[in-house]
Short mmCIF file of C-alpha atoms and ligand atoms in Angstrom, two decimals:
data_model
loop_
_atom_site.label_atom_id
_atom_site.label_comp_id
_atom_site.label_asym_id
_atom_site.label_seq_id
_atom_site.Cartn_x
_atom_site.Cartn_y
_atom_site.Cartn_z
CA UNK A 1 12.71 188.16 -55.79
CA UNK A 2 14.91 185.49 -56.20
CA UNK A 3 14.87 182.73 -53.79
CA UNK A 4 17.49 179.87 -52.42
CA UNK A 5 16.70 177.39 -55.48
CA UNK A 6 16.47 180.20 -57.72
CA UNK A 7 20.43 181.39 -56.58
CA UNK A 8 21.66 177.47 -56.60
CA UNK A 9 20.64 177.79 -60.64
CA UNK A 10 22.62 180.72 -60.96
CA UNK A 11 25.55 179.47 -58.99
CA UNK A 12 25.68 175.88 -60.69
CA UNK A 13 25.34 178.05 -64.28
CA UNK A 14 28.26 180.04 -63.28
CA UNK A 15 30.22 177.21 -62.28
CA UNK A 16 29.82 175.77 -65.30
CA UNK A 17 30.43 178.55 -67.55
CA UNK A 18 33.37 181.03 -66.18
CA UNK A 19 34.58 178.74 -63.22
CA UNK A 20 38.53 179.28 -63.49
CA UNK A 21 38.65 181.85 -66.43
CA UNK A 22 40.50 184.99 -66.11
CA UNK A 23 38.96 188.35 -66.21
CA UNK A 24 40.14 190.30 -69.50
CA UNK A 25 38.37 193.71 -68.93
CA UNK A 26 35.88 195.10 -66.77
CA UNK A 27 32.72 197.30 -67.90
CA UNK A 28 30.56 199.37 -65.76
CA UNK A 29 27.85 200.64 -67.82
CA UNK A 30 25.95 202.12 -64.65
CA UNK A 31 27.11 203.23 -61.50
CA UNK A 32 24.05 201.88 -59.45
CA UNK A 33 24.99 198.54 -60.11
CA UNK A 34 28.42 199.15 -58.46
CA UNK A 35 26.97 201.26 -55.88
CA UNK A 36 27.90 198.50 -53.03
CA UNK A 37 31.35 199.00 -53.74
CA UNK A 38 32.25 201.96 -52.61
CA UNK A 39 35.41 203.15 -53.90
CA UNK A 40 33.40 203.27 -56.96
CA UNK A 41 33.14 201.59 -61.07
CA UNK A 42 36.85 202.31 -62.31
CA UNK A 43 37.97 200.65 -58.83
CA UNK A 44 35.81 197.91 -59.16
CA UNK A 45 36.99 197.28 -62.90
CA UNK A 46 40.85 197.71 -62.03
CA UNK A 47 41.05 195.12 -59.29
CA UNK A 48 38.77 192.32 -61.02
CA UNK A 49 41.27 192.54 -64.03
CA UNK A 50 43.72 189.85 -64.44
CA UNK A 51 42.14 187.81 -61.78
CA UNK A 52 41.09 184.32 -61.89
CA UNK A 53 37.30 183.34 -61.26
CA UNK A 54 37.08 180.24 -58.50
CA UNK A 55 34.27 177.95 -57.68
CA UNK A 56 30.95 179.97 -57.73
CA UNK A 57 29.42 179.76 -53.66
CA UNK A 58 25.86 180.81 -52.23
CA UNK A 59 25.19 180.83 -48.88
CA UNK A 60 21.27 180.96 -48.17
CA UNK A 61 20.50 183.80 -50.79
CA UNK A 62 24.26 184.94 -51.10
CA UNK A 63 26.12 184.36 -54.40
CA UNK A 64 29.76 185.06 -54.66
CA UNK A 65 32.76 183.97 -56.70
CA UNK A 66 35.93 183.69 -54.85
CA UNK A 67 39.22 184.63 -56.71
CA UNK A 68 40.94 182.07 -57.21
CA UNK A 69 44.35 184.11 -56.84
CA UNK A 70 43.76 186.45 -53.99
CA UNK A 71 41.63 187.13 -50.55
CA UNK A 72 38.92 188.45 -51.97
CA UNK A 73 35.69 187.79 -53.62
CA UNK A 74 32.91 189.02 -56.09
CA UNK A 75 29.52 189.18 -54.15
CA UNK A 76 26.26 189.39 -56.85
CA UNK A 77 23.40 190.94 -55.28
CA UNK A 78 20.38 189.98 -57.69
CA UNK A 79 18.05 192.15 -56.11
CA UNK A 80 14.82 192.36 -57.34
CA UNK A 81 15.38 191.78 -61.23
CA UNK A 82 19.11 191.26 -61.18
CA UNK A 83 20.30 188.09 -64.19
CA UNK A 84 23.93 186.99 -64.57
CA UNK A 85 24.17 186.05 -68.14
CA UNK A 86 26.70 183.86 -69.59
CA UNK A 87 26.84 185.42 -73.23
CA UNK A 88 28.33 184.93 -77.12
CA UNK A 89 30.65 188.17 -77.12
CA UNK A 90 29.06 189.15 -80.52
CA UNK A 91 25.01 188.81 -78.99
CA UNK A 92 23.63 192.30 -78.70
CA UNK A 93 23.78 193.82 -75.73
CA UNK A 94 20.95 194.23 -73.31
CA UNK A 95 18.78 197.20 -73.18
CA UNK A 96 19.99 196.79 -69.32
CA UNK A 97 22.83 195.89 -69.14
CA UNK A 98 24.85 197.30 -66.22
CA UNK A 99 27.96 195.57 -65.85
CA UNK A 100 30.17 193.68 -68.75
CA UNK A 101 33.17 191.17 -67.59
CA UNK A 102 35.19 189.94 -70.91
CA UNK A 103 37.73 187.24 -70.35
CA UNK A 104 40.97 186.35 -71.42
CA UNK A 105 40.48 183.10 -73.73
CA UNK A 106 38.57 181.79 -77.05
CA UNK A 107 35.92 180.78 -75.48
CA UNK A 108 34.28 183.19 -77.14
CA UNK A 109 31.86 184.10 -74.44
CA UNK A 110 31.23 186.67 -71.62
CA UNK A 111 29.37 187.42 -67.93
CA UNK A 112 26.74 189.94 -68.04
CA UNK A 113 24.58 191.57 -65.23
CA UNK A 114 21.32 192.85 -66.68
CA UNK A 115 19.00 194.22 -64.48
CA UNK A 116 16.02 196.84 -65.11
CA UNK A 117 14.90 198.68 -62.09
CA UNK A 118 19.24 197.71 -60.84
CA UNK A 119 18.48 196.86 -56.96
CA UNK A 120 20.93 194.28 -58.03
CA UNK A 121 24.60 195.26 -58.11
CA UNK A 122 28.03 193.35 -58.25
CA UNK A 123 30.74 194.40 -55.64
CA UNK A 124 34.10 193.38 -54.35
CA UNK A 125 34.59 192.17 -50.37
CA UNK A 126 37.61 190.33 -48.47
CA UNK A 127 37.11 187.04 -47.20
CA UNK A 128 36.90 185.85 -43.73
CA UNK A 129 39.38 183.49 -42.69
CA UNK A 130 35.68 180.54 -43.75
CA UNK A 131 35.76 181.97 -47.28
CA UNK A 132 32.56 184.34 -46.91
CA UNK A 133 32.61 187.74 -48.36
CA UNK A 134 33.06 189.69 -44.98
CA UNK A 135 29.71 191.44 -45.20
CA UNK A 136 27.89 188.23 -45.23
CA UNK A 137 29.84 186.49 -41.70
CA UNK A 138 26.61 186.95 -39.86
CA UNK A 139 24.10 184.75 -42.36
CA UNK A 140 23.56 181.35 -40.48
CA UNK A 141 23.82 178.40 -42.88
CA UNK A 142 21.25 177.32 -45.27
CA UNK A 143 19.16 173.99 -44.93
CA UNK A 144 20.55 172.58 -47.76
CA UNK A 145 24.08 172.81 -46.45
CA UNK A 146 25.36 169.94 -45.15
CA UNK A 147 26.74 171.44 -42.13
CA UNK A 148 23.41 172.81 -41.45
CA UNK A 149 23.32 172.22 -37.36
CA UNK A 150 19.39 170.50 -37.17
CA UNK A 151 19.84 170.08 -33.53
CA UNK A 152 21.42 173.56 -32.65
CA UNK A 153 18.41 175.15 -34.97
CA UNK A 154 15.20 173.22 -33.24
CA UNK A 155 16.74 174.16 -30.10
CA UNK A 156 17.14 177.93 -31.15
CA UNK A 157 12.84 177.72 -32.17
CA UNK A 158 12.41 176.01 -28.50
CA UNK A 159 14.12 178.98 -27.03
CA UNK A 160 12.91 181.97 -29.65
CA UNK A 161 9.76 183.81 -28.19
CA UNK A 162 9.23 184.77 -31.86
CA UNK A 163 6.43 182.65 -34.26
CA UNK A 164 7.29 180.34 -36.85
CA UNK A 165 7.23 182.32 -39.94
CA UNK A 166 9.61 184.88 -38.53
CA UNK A 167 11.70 182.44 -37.53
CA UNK A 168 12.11 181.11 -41.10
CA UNK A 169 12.90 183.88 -42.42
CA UNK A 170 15.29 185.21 -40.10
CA UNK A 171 18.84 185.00 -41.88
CA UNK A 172 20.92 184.68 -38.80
CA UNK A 173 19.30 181.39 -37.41
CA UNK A 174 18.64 180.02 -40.75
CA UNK A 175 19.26 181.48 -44.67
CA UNK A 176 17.64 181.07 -47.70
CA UNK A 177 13.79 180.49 -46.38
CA UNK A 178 11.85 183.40 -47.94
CA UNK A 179 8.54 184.07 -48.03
CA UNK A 180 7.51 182.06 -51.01
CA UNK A 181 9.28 178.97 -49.56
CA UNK A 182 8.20 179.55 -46.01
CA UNK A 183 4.79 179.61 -46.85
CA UNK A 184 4.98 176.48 -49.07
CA UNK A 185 6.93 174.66 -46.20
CA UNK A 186 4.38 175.63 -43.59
CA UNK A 187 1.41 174.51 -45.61
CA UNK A 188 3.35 171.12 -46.12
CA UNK A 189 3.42 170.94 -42.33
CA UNK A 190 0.01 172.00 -41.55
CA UNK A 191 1.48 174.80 -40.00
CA UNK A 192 0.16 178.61 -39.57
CA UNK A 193 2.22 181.50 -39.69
CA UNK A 194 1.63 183.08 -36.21
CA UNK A 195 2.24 179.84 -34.36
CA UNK A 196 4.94 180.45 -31.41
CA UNK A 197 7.98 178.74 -32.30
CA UNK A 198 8.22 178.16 -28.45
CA UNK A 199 5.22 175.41 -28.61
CA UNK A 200 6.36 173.61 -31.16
CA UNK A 201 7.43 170.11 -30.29
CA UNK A 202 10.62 168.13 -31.34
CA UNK A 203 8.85 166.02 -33.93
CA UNK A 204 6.99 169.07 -34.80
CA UNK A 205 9.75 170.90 -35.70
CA UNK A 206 11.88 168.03 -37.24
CA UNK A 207 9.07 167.80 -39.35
CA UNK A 208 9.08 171.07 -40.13
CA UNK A 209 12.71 171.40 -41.28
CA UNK A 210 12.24 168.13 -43.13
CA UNK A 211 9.45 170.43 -45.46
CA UNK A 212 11.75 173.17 -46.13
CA UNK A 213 14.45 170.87 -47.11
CA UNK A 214 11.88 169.55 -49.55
CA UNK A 215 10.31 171.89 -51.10
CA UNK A 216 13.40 173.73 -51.90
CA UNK A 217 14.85 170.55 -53.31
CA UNK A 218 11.51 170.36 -55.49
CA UNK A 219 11.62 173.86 -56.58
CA UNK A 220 15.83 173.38 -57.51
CA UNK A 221 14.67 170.24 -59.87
CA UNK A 222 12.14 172.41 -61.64
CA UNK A 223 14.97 175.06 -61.93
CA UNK A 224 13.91 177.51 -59.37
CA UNK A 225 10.55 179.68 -59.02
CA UNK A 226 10.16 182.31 -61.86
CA UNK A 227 7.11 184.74 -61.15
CA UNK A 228 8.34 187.28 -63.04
CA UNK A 229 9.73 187.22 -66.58
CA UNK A 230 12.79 189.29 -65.67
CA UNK A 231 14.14 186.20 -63.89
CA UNK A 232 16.01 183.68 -65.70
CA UNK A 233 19.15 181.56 -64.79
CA UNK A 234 22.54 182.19 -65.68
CA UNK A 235 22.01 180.95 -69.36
CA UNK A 236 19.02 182.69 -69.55
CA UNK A 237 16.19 179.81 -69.05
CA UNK A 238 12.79 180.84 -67.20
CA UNK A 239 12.67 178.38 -64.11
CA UNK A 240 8.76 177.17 -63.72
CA UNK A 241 8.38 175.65 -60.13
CA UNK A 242 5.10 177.95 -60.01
CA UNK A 243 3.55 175.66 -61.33
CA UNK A 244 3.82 173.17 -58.35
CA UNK A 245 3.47 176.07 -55.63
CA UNK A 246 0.79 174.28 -53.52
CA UNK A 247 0.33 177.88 -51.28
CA UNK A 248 2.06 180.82 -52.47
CA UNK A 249 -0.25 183.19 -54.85
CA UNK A 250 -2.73 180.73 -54.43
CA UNK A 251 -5.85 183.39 -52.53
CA UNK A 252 -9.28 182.23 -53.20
CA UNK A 253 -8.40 178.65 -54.90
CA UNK A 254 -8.86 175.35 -52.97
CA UNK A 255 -6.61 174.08 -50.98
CA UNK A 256 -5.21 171.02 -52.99
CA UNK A 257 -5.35 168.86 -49.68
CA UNK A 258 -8.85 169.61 -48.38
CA UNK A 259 -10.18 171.70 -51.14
CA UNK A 260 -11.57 174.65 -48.60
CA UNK A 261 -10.24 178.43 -50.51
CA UNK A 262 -7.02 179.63 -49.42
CA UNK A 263 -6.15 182.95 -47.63
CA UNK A 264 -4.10 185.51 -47.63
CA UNK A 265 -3.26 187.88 -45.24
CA UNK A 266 -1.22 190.64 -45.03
CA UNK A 267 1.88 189.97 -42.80
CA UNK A 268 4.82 192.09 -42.18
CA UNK A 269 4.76 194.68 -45.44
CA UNK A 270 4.47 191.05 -47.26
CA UNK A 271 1.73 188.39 -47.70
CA UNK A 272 1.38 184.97 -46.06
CA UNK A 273 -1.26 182.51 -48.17
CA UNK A 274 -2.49 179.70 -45.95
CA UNK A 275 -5.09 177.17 -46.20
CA UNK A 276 -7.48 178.13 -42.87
CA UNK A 277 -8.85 175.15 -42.12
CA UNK A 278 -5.34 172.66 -42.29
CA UNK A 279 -3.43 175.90 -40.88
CA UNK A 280 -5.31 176.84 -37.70
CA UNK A 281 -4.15 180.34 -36.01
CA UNK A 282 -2.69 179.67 -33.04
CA UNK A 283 -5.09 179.44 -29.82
CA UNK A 284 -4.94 183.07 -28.38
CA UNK A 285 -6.44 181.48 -24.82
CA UNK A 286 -3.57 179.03 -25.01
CA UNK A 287 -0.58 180.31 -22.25
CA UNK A 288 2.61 180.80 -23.42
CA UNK A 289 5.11 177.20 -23.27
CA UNK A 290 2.05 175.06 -23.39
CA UNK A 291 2.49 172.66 -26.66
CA UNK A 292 -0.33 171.83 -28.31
ZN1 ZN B 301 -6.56 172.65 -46.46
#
């Protein structure tokens, strides 16, 4: 599943490669990959004709390409094994391919959505009056955005009688922290899941934010996480930051700060990997609102 870093490769290949070209003709080889737009594939196709493409945007996990003409955008939903290829026009097509946009110039190229088990889909969404796709007004900011409110989100934990993992990953307080990054962030900060957000302290959680900010950052150098082969970036490169995942997938192999094996435990229909002796469980004594 793609994550933040993983979407930021996509979004800086799109803008790149189809930022201000004008849709020729629309293809929709499979319905399911249209399925989030209701009125259907031949809609879909009609009003993305003769448009032109803006300035790729993501939002957390969100990737969408505003038209540069009109009130509306084009929202990608990469689901599970979802790829937005930037393609020669004469390169055989996919043995997935779901959805084909040609353009209207010699560039010679075209966008392509390939995806195999198609969780993924493209779809078509009016803007709020901030430029988001309307379906996505509710996703908070992501911690890479530079209006990213630090203050407003340590006082949100302080307030939250949730525990720190859940907080991470919950898209309306902050976007584009998933599981993989979560649990990389909180080993960085020493940090186990369960811990109540509540008794976390202001350097604590500064801290905390600080990790997320950098291990995303170190994951978008490397060109995002790829555990799976289906996943590859807009031009269709492989990103390899699993390589320097200090935590996630890691069960059984030494922690690479104190060298005791890691864990993993089953945690909300997913998995959280920690290192058990720098990422103590929460005191279950401990009342709640005491900081520790
Ligand atoms: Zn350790």
């Amino acid at each position: 599943m793609p994550e933040l870093p993983e979407v930021e490769v996509v979004r800086r290949g799109l803008e790149r490669w189809v930022d201000g070209r004008t849709v020729g003709e629309v293809e929709v080889l499979h319905p399911r990959a249209v399925r989030r737009h209701p009125a259907g594939g031949a809609d879909f196709a009609a009003r993305l004709t003769g448009h032109r493409l803006g300035t790729a945007r993501r939002r957390g996990k969100y990737l969408w390409i505003p038209l540069a003409d009109s009130g509306f955008s084009v929202l990608g939903h990469l689901g599970m094994s979802g790829q937005l290829l930037v393609q020669p026009e004469n390169a055989p097509d996919e043995k997935h391919l779901r959805i084909r946009v040609r353009f209207d110039d010699a560039l010679g190229t075209e966008l392509r959505f390939v995806d195999q088990r198609t969780f993924g889909g493209l779809s078509l969404h009016d803007n709020t009056p901030d430029g988001l796709p309307d379906v996505i007004a509710h996703i908070a900011r992501d911690p890479l955005d530079p209006e990213f409110d630090d203050a407003a989100f340590q006082a949100a934990l302080r307030l939250r009688r949730t525990t720190v993992k859940r907080a991470l990953l919950d898209q309306s307080l902050i976007s584009g922290v998933g599981n993989i990054y979560a649990d990389e962030a909180l080993w960085r900060a020493r940090l186990h899941y369960d811990r109540p957000t509540a008794s976390l302290t202001r350097p604590r959680s500064a801290e905390l934010l600080g990790h997320v900010r950098d291990v995303m950052n170190a994951a978008l150098a490397a060109g995002g996480t790829s555990f799976d082969s289906l996943y590859v970036n807009v031009n269709g490169e492989s990103g390899y930051f699993d390589r320097s995942l200090d935590a996630y997938g890691r069960e059984d192999e030494p922690c690479r700060r104190c060298g005791t094996p890691m864990r993993r435990r089953p945690w909300m229909n997913r998995s959280s990997y920690f290192c058990p002796r720098c990422q103590r469980p929460p005191r279950a004594a401990a009342p709640v609102g005491v900081r520790v």
